[in-house]
XYZ file of C-alpha atoms in Angstrom:
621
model
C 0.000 0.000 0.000
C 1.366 3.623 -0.994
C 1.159 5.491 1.957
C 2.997 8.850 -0.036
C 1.106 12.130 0.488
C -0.453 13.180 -2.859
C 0.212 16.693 -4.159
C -3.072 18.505 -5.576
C -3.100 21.021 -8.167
C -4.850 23.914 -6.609
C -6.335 24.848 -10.106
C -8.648 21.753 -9.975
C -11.864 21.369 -8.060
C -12.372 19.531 -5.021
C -14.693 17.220 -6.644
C -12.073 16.215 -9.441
C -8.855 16.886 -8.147
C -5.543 16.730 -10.294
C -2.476 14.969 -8.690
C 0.855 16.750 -9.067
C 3.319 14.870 -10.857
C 6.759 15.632 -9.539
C 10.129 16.505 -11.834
C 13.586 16.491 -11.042
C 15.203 20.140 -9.987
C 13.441 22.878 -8.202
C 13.748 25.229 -11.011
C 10.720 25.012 -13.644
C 11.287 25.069 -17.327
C 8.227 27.372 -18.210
C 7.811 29.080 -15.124
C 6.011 28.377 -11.894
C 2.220 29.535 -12.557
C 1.746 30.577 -8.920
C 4.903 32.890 -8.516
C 5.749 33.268 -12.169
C 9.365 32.770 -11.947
C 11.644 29.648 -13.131
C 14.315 30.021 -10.186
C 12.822 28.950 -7.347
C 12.944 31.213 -3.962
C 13.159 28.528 -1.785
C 16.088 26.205 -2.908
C 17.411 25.206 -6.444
C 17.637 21.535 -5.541
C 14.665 19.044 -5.186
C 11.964 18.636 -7.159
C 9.291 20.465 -8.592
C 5.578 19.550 -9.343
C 3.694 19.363 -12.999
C -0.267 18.846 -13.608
C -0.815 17.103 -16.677
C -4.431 18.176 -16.959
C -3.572 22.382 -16.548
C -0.485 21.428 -18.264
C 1.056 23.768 -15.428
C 3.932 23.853 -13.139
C 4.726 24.934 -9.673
C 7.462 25.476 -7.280
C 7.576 22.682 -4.204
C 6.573 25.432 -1.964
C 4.225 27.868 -4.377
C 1.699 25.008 -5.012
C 0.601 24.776 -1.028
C -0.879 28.493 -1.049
C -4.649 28.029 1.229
C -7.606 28.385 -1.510
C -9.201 30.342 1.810
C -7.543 31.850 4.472
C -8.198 35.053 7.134
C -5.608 37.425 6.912
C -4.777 40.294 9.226
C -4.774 42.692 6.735
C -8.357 42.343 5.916
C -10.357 40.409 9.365
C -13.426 41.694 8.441
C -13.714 38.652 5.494
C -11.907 35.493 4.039
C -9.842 35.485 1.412
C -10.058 33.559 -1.466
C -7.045 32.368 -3.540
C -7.814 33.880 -6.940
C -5.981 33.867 -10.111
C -6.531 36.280 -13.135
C -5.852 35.079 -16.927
C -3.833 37.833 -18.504
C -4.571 37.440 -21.899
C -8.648 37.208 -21.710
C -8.901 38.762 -18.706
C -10.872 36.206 -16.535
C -10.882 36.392 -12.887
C -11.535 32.831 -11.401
C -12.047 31.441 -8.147
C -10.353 28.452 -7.145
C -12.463 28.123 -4.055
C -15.937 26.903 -6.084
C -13.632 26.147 -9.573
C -15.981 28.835 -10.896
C -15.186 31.499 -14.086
C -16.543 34.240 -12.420
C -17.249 37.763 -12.000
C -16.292 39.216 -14.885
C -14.294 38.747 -18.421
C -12.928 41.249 -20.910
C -13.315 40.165 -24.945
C -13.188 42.301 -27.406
C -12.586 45.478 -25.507
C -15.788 45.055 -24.102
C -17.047 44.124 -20.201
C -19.332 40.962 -19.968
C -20.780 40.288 -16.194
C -21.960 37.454 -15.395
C -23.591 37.958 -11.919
C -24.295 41.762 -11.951
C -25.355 40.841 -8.544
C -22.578 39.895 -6.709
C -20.278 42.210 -8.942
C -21.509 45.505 -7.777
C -19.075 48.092 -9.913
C -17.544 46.623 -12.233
C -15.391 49.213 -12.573
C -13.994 49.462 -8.910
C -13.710 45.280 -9.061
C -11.431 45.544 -12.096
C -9.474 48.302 -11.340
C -9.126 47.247 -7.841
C -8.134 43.693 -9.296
C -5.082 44.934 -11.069
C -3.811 46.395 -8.146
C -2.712 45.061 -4.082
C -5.631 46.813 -2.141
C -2.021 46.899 0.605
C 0.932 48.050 -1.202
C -1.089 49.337 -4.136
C 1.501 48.269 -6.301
C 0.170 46.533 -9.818
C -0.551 42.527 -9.401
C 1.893 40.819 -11.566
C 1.346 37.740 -10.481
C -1.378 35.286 -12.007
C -2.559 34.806 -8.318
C -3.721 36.470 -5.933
C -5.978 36.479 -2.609
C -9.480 38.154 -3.120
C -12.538 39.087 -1.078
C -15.780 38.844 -3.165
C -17.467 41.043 -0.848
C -15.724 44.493 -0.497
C -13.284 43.673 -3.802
C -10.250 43.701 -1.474
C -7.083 41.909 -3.594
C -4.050 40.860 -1.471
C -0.954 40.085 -3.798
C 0.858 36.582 -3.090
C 4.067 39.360 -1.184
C 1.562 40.914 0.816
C 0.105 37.436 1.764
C 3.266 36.600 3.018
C 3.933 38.932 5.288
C 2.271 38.062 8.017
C 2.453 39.609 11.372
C 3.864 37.668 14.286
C 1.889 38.603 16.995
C -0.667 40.952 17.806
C 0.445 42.191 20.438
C 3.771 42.586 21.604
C 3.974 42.458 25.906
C 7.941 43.792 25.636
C 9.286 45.134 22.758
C 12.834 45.583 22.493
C 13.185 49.389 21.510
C 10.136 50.435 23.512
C 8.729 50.862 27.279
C 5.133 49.938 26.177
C 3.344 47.164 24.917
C 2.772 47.443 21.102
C -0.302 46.248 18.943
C -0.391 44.787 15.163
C -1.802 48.038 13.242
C -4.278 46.309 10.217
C -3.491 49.506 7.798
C -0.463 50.297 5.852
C 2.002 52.658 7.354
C 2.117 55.344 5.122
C 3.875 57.593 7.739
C 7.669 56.897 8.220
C 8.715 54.237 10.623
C 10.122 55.838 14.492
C 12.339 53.397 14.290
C 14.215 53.482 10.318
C 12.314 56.625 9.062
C 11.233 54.927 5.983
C 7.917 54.450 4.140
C 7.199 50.328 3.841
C 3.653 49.416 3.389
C 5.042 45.604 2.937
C 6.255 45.325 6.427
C 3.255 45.036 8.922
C 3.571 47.365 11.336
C 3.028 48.131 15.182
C 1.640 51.098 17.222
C 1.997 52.239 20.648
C -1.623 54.171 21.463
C -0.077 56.088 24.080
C 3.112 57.429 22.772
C 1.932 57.937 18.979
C 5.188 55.343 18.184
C 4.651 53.324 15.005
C 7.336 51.232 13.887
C 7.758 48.412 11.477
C 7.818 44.748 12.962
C 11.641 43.956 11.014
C 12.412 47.308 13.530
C 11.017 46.306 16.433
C 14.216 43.950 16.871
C 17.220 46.872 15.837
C 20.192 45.796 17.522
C 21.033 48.491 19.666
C 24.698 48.627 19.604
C 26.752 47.927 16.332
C 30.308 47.941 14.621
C 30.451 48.653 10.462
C 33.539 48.694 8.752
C 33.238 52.251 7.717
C 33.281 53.733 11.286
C 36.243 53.104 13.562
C 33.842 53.333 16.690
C 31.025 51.314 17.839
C 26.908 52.986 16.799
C 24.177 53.012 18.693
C 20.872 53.267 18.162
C 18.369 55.777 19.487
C 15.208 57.376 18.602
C 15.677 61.033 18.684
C 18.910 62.845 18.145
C 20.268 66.370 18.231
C 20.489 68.260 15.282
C 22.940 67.302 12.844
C 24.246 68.879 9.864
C 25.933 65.855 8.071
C 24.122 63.494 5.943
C 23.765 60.029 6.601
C 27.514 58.125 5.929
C 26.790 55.313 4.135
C 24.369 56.407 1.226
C 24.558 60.142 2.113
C 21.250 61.611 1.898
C 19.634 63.865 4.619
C 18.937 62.788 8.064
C 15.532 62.919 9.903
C 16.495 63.613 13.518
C 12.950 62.776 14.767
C 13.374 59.293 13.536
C 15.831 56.540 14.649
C 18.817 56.349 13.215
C 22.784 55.210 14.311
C 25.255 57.194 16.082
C 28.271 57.178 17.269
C 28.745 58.071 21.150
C 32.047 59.688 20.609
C 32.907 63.120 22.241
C 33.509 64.954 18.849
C 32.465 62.546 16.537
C 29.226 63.452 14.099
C 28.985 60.041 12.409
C 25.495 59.455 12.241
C 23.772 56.909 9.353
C 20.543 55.718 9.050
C 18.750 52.630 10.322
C 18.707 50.581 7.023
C 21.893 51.832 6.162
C 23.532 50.485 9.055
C 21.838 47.237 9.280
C 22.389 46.385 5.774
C 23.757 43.156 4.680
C 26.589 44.360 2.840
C 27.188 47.138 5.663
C 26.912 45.415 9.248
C 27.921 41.216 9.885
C 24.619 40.833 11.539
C 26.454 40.581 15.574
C 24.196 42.374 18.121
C 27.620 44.000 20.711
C 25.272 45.588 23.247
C 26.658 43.381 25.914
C 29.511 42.492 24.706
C 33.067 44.290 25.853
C 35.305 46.109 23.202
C 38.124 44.795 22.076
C 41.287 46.546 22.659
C 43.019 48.404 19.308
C 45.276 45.962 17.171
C 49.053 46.239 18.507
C 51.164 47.831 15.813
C 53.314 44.663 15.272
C 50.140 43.152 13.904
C 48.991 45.891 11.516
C 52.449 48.538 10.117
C 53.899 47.023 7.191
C 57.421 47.886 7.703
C 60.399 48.788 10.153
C 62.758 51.590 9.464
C 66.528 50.850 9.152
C 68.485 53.847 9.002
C 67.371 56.401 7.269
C 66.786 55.301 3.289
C 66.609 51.464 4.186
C 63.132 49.678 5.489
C 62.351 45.880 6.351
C 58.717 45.154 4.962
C 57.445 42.191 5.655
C 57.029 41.111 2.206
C 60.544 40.846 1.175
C 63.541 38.768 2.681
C 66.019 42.065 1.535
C 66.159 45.755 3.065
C 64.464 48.055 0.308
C 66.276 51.261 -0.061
C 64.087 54.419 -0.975
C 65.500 55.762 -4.250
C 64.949 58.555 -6.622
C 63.354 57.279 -10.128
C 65.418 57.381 -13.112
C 63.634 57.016 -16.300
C 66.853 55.645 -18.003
C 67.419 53.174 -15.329
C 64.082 52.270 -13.816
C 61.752 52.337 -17.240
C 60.892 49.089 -16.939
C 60.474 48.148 -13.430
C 57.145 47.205 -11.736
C 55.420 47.737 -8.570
C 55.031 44.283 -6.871
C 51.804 45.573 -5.064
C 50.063 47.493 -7.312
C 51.139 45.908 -10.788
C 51.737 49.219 -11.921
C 55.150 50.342 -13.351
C 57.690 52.490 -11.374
C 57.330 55.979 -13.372
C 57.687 59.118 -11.518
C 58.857 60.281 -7.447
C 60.320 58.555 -4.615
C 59.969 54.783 -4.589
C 61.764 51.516 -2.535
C 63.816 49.454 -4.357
C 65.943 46.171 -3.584
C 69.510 46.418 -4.374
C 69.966 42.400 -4.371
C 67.034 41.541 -6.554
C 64.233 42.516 -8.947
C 61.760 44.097 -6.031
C 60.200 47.157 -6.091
C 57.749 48.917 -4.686
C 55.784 52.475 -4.522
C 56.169 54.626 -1.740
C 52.429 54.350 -1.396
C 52.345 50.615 -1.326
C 55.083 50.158 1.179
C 52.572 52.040 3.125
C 49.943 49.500 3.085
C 48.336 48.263 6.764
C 48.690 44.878 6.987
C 45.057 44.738 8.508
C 42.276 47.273 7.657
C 38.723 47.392 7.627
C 36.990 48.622 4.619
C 33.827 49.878 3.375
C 33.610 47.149 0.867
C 33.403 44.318 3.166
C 31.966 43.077 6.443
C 34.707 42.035 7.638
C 38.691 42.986 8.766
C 40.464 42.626 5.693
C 44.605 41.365 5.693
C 47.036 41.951 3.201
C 47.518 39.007 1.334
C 50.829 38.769 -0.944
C 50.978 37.816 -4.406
C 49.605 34.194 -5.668
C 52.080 31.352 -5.168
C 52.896 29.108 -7.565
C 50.359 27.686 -10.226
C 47.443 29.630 -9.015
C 44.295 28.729 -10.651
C 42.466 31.575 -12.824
C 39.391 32.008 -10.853
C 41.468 32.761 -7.816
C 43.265 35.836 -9.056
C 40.105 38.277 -9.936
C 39.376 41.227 -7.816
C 35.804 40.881 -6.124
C 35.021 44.339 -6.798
C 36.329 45.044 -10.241
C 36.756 41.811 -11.236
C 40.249 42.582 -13.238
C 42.726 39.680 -13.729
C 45.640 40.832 -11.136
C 48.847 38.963 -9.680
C 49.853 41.939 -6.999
C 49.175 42.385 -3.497
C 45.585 41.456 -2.203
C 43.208 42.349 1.139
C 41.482 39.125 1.383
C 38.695 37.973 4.146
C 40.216 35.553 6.466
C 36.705 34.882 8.236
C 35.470 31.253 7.567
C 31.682 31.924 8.241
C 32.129 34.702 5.381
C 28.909 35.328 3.373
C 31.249 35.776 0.719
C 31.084 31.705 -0.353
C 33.881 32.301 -3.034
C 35.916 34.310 -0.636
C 36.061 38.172 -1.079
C 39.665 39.325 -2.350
C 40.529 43.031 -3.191
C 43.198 44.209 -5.446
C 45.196 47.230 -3.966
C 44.309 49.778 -6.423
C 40.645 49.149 -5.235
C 41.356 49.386 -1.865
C 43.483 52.853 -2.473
C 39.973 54.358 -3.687
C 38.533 56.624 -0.472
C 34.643 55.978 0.895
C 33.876 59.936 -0.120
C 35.893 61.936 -2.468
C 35.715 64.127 -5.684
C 36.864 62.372 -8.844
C 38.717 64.237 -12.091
C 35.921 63.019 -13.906
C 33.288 64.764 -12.364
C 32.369 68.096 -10.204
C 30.596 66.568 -7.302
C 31.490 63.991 -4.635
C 31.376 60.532 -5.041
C 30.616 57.593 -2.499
C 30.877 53.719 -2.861
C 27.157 53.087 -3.348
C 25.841 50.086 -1.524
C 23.899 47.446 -3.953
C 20.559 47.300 -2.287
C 18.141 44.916 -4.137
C 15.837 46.421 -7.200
C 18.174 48.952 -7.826
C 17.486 49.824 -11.494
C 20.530 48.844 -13.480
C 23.497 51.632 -13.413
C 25.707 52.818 -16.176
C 29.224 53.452 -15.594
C 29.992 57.387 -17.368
C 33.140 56.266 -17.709
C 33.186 52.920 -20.148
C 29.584 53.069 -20.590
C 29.004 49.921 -19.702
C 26.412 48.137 -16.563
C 28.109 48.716 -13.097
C 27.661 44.668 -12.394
C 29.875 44.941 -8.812
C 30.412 47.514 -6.758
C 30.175 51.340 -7.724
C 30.754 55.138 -6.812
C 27.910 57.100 -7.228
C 27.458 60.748 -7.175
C 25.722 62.176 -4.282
C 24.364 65.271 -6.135
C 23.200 63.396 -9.143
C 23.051 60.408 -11.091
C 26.305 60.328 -11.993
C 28.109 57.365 -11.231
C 31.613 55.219 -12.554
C 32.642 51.930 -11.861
C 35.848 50.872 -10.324
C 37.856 49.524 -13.123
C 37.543 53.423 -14.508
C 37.824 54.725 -11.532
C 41.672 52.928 -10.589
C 42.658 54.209 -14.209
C 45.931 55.949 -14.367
C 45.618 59.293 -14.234
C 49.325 59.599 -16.347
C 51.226 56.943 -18.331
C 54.550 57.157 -20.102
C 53.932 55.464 -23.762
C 57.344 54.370 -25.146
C 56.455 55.774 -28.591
C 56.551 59.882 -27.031
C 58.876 61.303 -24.930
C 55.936 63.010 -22.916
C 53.941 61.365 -20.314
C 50.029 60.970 -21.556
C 47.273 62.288 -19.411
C 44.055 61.072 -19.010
C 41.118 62.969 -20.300
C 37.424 62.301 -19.493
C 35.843 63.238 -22.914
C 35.779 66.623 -24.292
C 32.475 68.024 -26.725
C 32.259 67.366 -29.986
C 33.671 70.099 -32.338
C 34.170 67.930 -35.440
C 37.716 67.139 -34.982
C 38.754 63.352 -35.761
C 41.061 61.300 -33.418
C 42.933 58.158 -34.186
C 44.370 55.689 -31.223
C 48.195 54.877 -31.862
C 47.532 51.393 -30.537
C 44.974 49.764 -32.332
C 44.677 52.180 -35.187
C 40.351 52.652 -34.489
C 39.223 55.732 -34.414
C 38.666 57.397 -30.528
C 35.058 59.157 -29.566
C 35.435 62.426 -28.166
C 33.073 62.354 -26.339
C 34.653 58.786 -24.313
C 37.790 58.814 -21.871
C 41.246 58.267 -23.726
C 44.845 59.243 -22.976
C 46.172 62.313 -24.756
C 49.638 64.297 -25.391
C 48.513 67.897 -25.633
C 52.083 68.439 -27.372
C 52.627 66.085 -29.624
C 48.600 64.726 -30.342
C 48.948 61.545 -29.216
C 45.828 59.382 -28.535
C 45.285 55.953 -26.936
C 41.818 54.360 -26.055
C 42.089 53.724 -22.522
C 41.127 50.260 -23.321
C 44.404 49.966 -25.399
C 46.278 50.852 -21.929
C 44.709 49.125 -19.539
C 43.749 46.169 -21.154
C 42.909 42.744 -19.195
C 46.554 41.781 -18.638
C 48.031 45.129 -17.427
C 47.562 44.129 -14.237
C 49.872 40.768 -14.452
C 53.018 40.495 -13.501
C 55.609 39.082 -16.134
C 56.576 35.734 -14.764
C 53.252 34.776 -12.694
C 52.133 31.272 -13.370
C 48.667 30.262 -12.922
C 46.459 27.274 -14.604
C 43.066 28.173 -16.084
C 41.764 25.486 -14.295
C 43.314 22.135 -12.331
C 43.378 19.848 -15.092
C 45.366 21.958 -17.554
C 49.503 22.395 -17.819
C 50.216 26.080 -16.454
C 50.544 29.410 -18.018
C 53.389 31.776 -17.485
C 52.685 35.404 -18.321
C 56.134 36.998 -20.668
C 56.923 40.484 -21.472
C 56.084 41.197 -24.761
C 57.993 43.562 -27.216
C 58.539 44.882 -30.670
C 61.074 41.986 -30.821
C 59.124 39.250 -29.112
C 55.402 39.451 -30.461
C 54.674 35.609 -31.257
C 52.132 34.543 -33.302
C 49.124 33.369 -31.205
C 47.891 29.530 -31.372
C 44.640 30.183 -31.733
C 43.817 33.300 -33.809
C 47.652 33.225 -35.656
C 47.450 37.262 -35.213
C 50.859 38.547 -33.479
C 50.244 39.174 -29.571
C 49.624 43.083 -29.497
C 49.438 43.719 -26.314
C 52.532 44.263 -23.326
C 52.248 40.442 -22.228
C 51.657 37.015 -23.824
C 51.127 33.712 -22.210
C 53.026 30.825 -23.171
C 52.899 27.288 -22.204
C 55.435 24.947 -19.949
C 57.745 24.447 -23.301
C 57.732 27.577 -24.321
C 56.675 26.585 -27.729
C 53.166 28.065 -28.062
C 51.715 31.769 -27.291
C 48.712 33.313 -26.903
C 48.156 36.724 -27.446
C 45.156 36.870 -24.776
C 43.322 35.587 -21.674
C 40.225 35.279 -23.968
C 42.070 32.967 -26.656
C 43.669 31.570 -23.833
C 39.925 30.301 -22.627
C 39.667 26.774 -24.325
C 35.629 27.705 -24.652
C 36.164 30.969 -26.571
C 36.443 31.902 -29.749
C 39.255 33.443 -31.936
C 38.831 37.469 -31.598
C 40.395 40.024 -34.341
C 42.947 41.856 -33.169
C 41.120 44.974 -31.874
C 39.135 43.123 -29.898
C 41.017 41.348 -27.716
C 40.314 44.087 -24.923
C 37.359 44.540 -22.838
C 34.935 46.959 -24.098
C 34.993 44.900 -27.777
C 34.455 41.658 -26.450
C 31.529 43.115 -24.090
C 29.522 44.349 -27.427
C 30.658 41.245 -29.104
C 28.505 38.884 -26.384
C 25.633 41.770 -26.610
């Protein structure tokens, strides 16, 4: 005897029901009918369910919606689990399996019970949208009263309150009780406007809050602030903005502080609490830890007074004057960059150099970027695979120095790794490219998609945003070079963010294309010279001659060789000669490629031109 639970559709009638057939995978092929997405919110393992008779499929979890429920949002009546036909317009009730209420064909309204309809109007219009939120029903299903026309959308139906009422809230000295209405007035507690969240009210101190605030940690530690925050409900008047996403403050709604004598620092309650802003650890009880010891966190010792020990390099560095003659071709071991202009430390026993800035470099830091304490990490060691040299916030191929998260309970499940250059770039500051201040904008979810002034292409990580207007770049333009020494002029090229158009034609030296005005390219004002920044900093500037990595465990290494006028080897895969400042050849030696993306076994052969970034973007497009 089968004693297995059978699944019903909930489109059939209770008289003839329709058993649920199930399917490997919890993602549909078509598109669950009940939330009308393919990924499924729950997991993406499992199975999910498909009726043979509605020739329909659902999620394991979407299928198990009530057909009648009472909801707190509406007491007065039940709810019954509806769903609307988009293309003809029918409203059905999968309570009685009746087509019912009213149908649209042919532009024109049809009732079939005027009776229980009422207006017609109101029921449609009132249909199409949550009778909660407001916001339009895109979903096929939704929760309906028949009586007063109230819809309920499947989000709305989902968040339900926990209680309704709460004896001891957290944040407040009075009892608090569920509020069945939207909060269109901002929250005491975040200052925000969220008729999704149920909310609570305290009769006798006017306090509404949201129930996700009712449970604020009070005290809190974020990367961007050295000091610990805390949370409170009214606050003097400040005339900074909020830190994190730097719009105004509302000082008669809670927000987080810092308790400092002297300090301002003051950001708002979803700000803070963010998942890509706080690690989610409550420290109201907990005792502060004392300041990292300086053995743990300077990079370096002083020897003398030109020589250093950094803890990076077996030799004394010795800070040295740059030479153009005698130093053209040397290379920053942090940064990647070359060594091209000031004061810099350099090792008089082997090839080792570094920038005066990069010496610099805390061996511990926190950073707005991450949740975490980041530590320097030094290059790659041998035979590092490719996936494990890309930035996390730029996602550039690099071989330099590296802040890497060294907690194992990171949400990060790859591991979050950031290059140097990155990590250089301040939390607030004003850019060349642009008049007003920028800030590292935090990715909150639904954020329409941003584009990047610079290369005019989607900001897909991380990004600095203006806080003026909608101005925004994202970090691979932003760590661009502001000068470069070409070896074809005797003038160092600067770095110019577009200029109007006026008719005059440009021509990159590099890769012979013509060059936009209106984009960012590098320019000699003296002699005319113009290079597509794409033609500088191309995907293998940032590797270090000599690194060896695989492309993935099963395949022979690659080592990464200078390239010159002298040395430009055909490539193996597209025969063109390696154009750019590097090539990768294999263990013998015998074969080159001129690129990482003819180096990818699953790739195609590029032309020439568009072996760099921005080409093989619109190429995929």
């Amino acid at each position: 005897m089968n004693s297995e639970v059978k699944e019903i559709c909930p489109l059939s009638h209770l008289n003839q029901p329709h058993v649920l057939l199930q399917r490997p995978g919890g993602n549909t092929e078509s598109g669950c009918f009940s939330c009308g997405q393919r990924r499924s919110f729950v997991t993406s393992r499992g199975v999910h369910y498909y009726c043979t008779t509605c020739d329909v499929e659902f999620h394991r979890v979407c299928h198990k919606f009530p057909r009648k429920i009472r909801h707190p949002y509406h007491p007065q009546h039940p709810l019954t689990f509806t769903f609307r036909d988009n293309e003809t317009g029918i409203i059905s009730d999968t309570n009685t399996g009746e087509s019912l209420w009213l149908a649209l064909f042919s532009g024109s309204i049809i009732i079939t019970d005027p009776n229980k309809l009422g207006s017609v109007q109101d029921i449609w219009s009132q249909s199409d949208k949550c009778s909660w939120c407001t916001k339009d029903i895109e979903c096929n299903w939704f929760y309906r009263c028949s009586l007063c026309s109230f819809s309920l959308d499947l989000s709305c139906y989902k968040n339900i309150p926990l209680f309704q009422t709460v004896e001891k809230p957290k944040n407040h000295h009075h009892s608090l009780v569920f509020y069945a209405r939207p909060l269109l007035t901002p929250c005491d507690a975040c200052g925000l406007v969220n008729v999704l969240d149920p909310s609570y009210t305290c009769f006798q101190c006017n306090f509404m809050v949201h129930q996700s605030c009712m449970s604020l940690p009070r005290v809190i530690k974020i990367t961007r602030h050295q000091h610990r925050l805390s949370h409170t409900l009214y606050i003097e008047a400040v005339t900074s903005p909020c830190r994190i996403c730097y719009k105004p403050v509302d000082i008669k709604c809670g927000q987080y502080s810092c308790n400092q004598e002297d300090c301002s620092y003051v950001v708002h309650s979803k700000c803070a609490t963010h998942e890509m802003v706080w690690d989610g650890k409550e420290l109201e009880w907990e005792p502060e830890k004392s300041d990292e010891s300086e053995d743990d966190t300077i990079p370096f010792t002083k020897v003398g007074s030109r020589f250093i020990k950094h803890f990076s390099h077996e030799h004394l560095l010795k800070r040295v004057k740059y030479d153009g003659v005698k130093d053209g071709e040397k290379q920053c071991q942090a940064c990647t960059l070359p060594i091209n202009s000031r004061d810099f430390y350099d090792c008089l026993q082997c090839v080792f150099s570094l920038h005066e800035v990069c010496a610099g470099l805390l061996r511990k830091i926190d950073h707005a970027l991450h949740v975490h304490p980041l530590v320097l990490d030094l290059s790659p060691g041998s035979s590092c695979r490719y996936s494990q040299i890309g930035c996390s916030v730029c996602s550039r191929k690099f071989s330099g120095f590296k802040y890497k998260c060294s907690e194992k309970k990171c949400v990060c499940q790859e591991g979050f790794q950031i290059d140097v250059r990155c990590a250089l770039v301040p939390d607030y500051f004003t850019h060349g490219s642009h008049d007003h201040p920028l800030f590292i904008s935090t990715p909150y979810k639904g954020n329409n998609k941003i584009c990047c002034n610079g290369c005019k292409e989607i900001c897909m990580q991380s990004y600095l945003q203006c806080s003026v207007c909608n101005f925004a770049i994202c970090y691979q333009c932003a760590t661009i070079p502001n000068e470069i020494n070409y070896k074809h002029d005797k003038h160092p090229l600067w770095l110019c963010y577009g200029e109007r158009e006026d008719g005059m034609c440009y021509w990159c030296e590099v890769c012979e294309e013509k060059v936009i005005q209106t984009d960012w390219f590098y320019t000699c004002n003296e002699c005319s010279t113009t290079i597509h920044t794409h033609c500088v900093s191309g995907p293998s500037v940032y590797l270090k001659p000599g690194f060896i990595f695989k492309y993935d465990p099963y395949m022979k290494p690659y080592e990464v060789f200078r390239n010159s006028i002298s040395t430009r080897p055909p490539c193996d895969k597209c025969g063109h000669r390696c154009p750019s400042s590097v090539c990768y050849l294999d263990e013998s030696y015998t074969k080159a490629w001129c690129s990482l993306n003819c180096l990818d076994p699953r790739s195609r052969p590029l032309p020439p031109r568009r072996h760099y970034p921005c080409y093989s973007k619109k190429l995929a497009n």
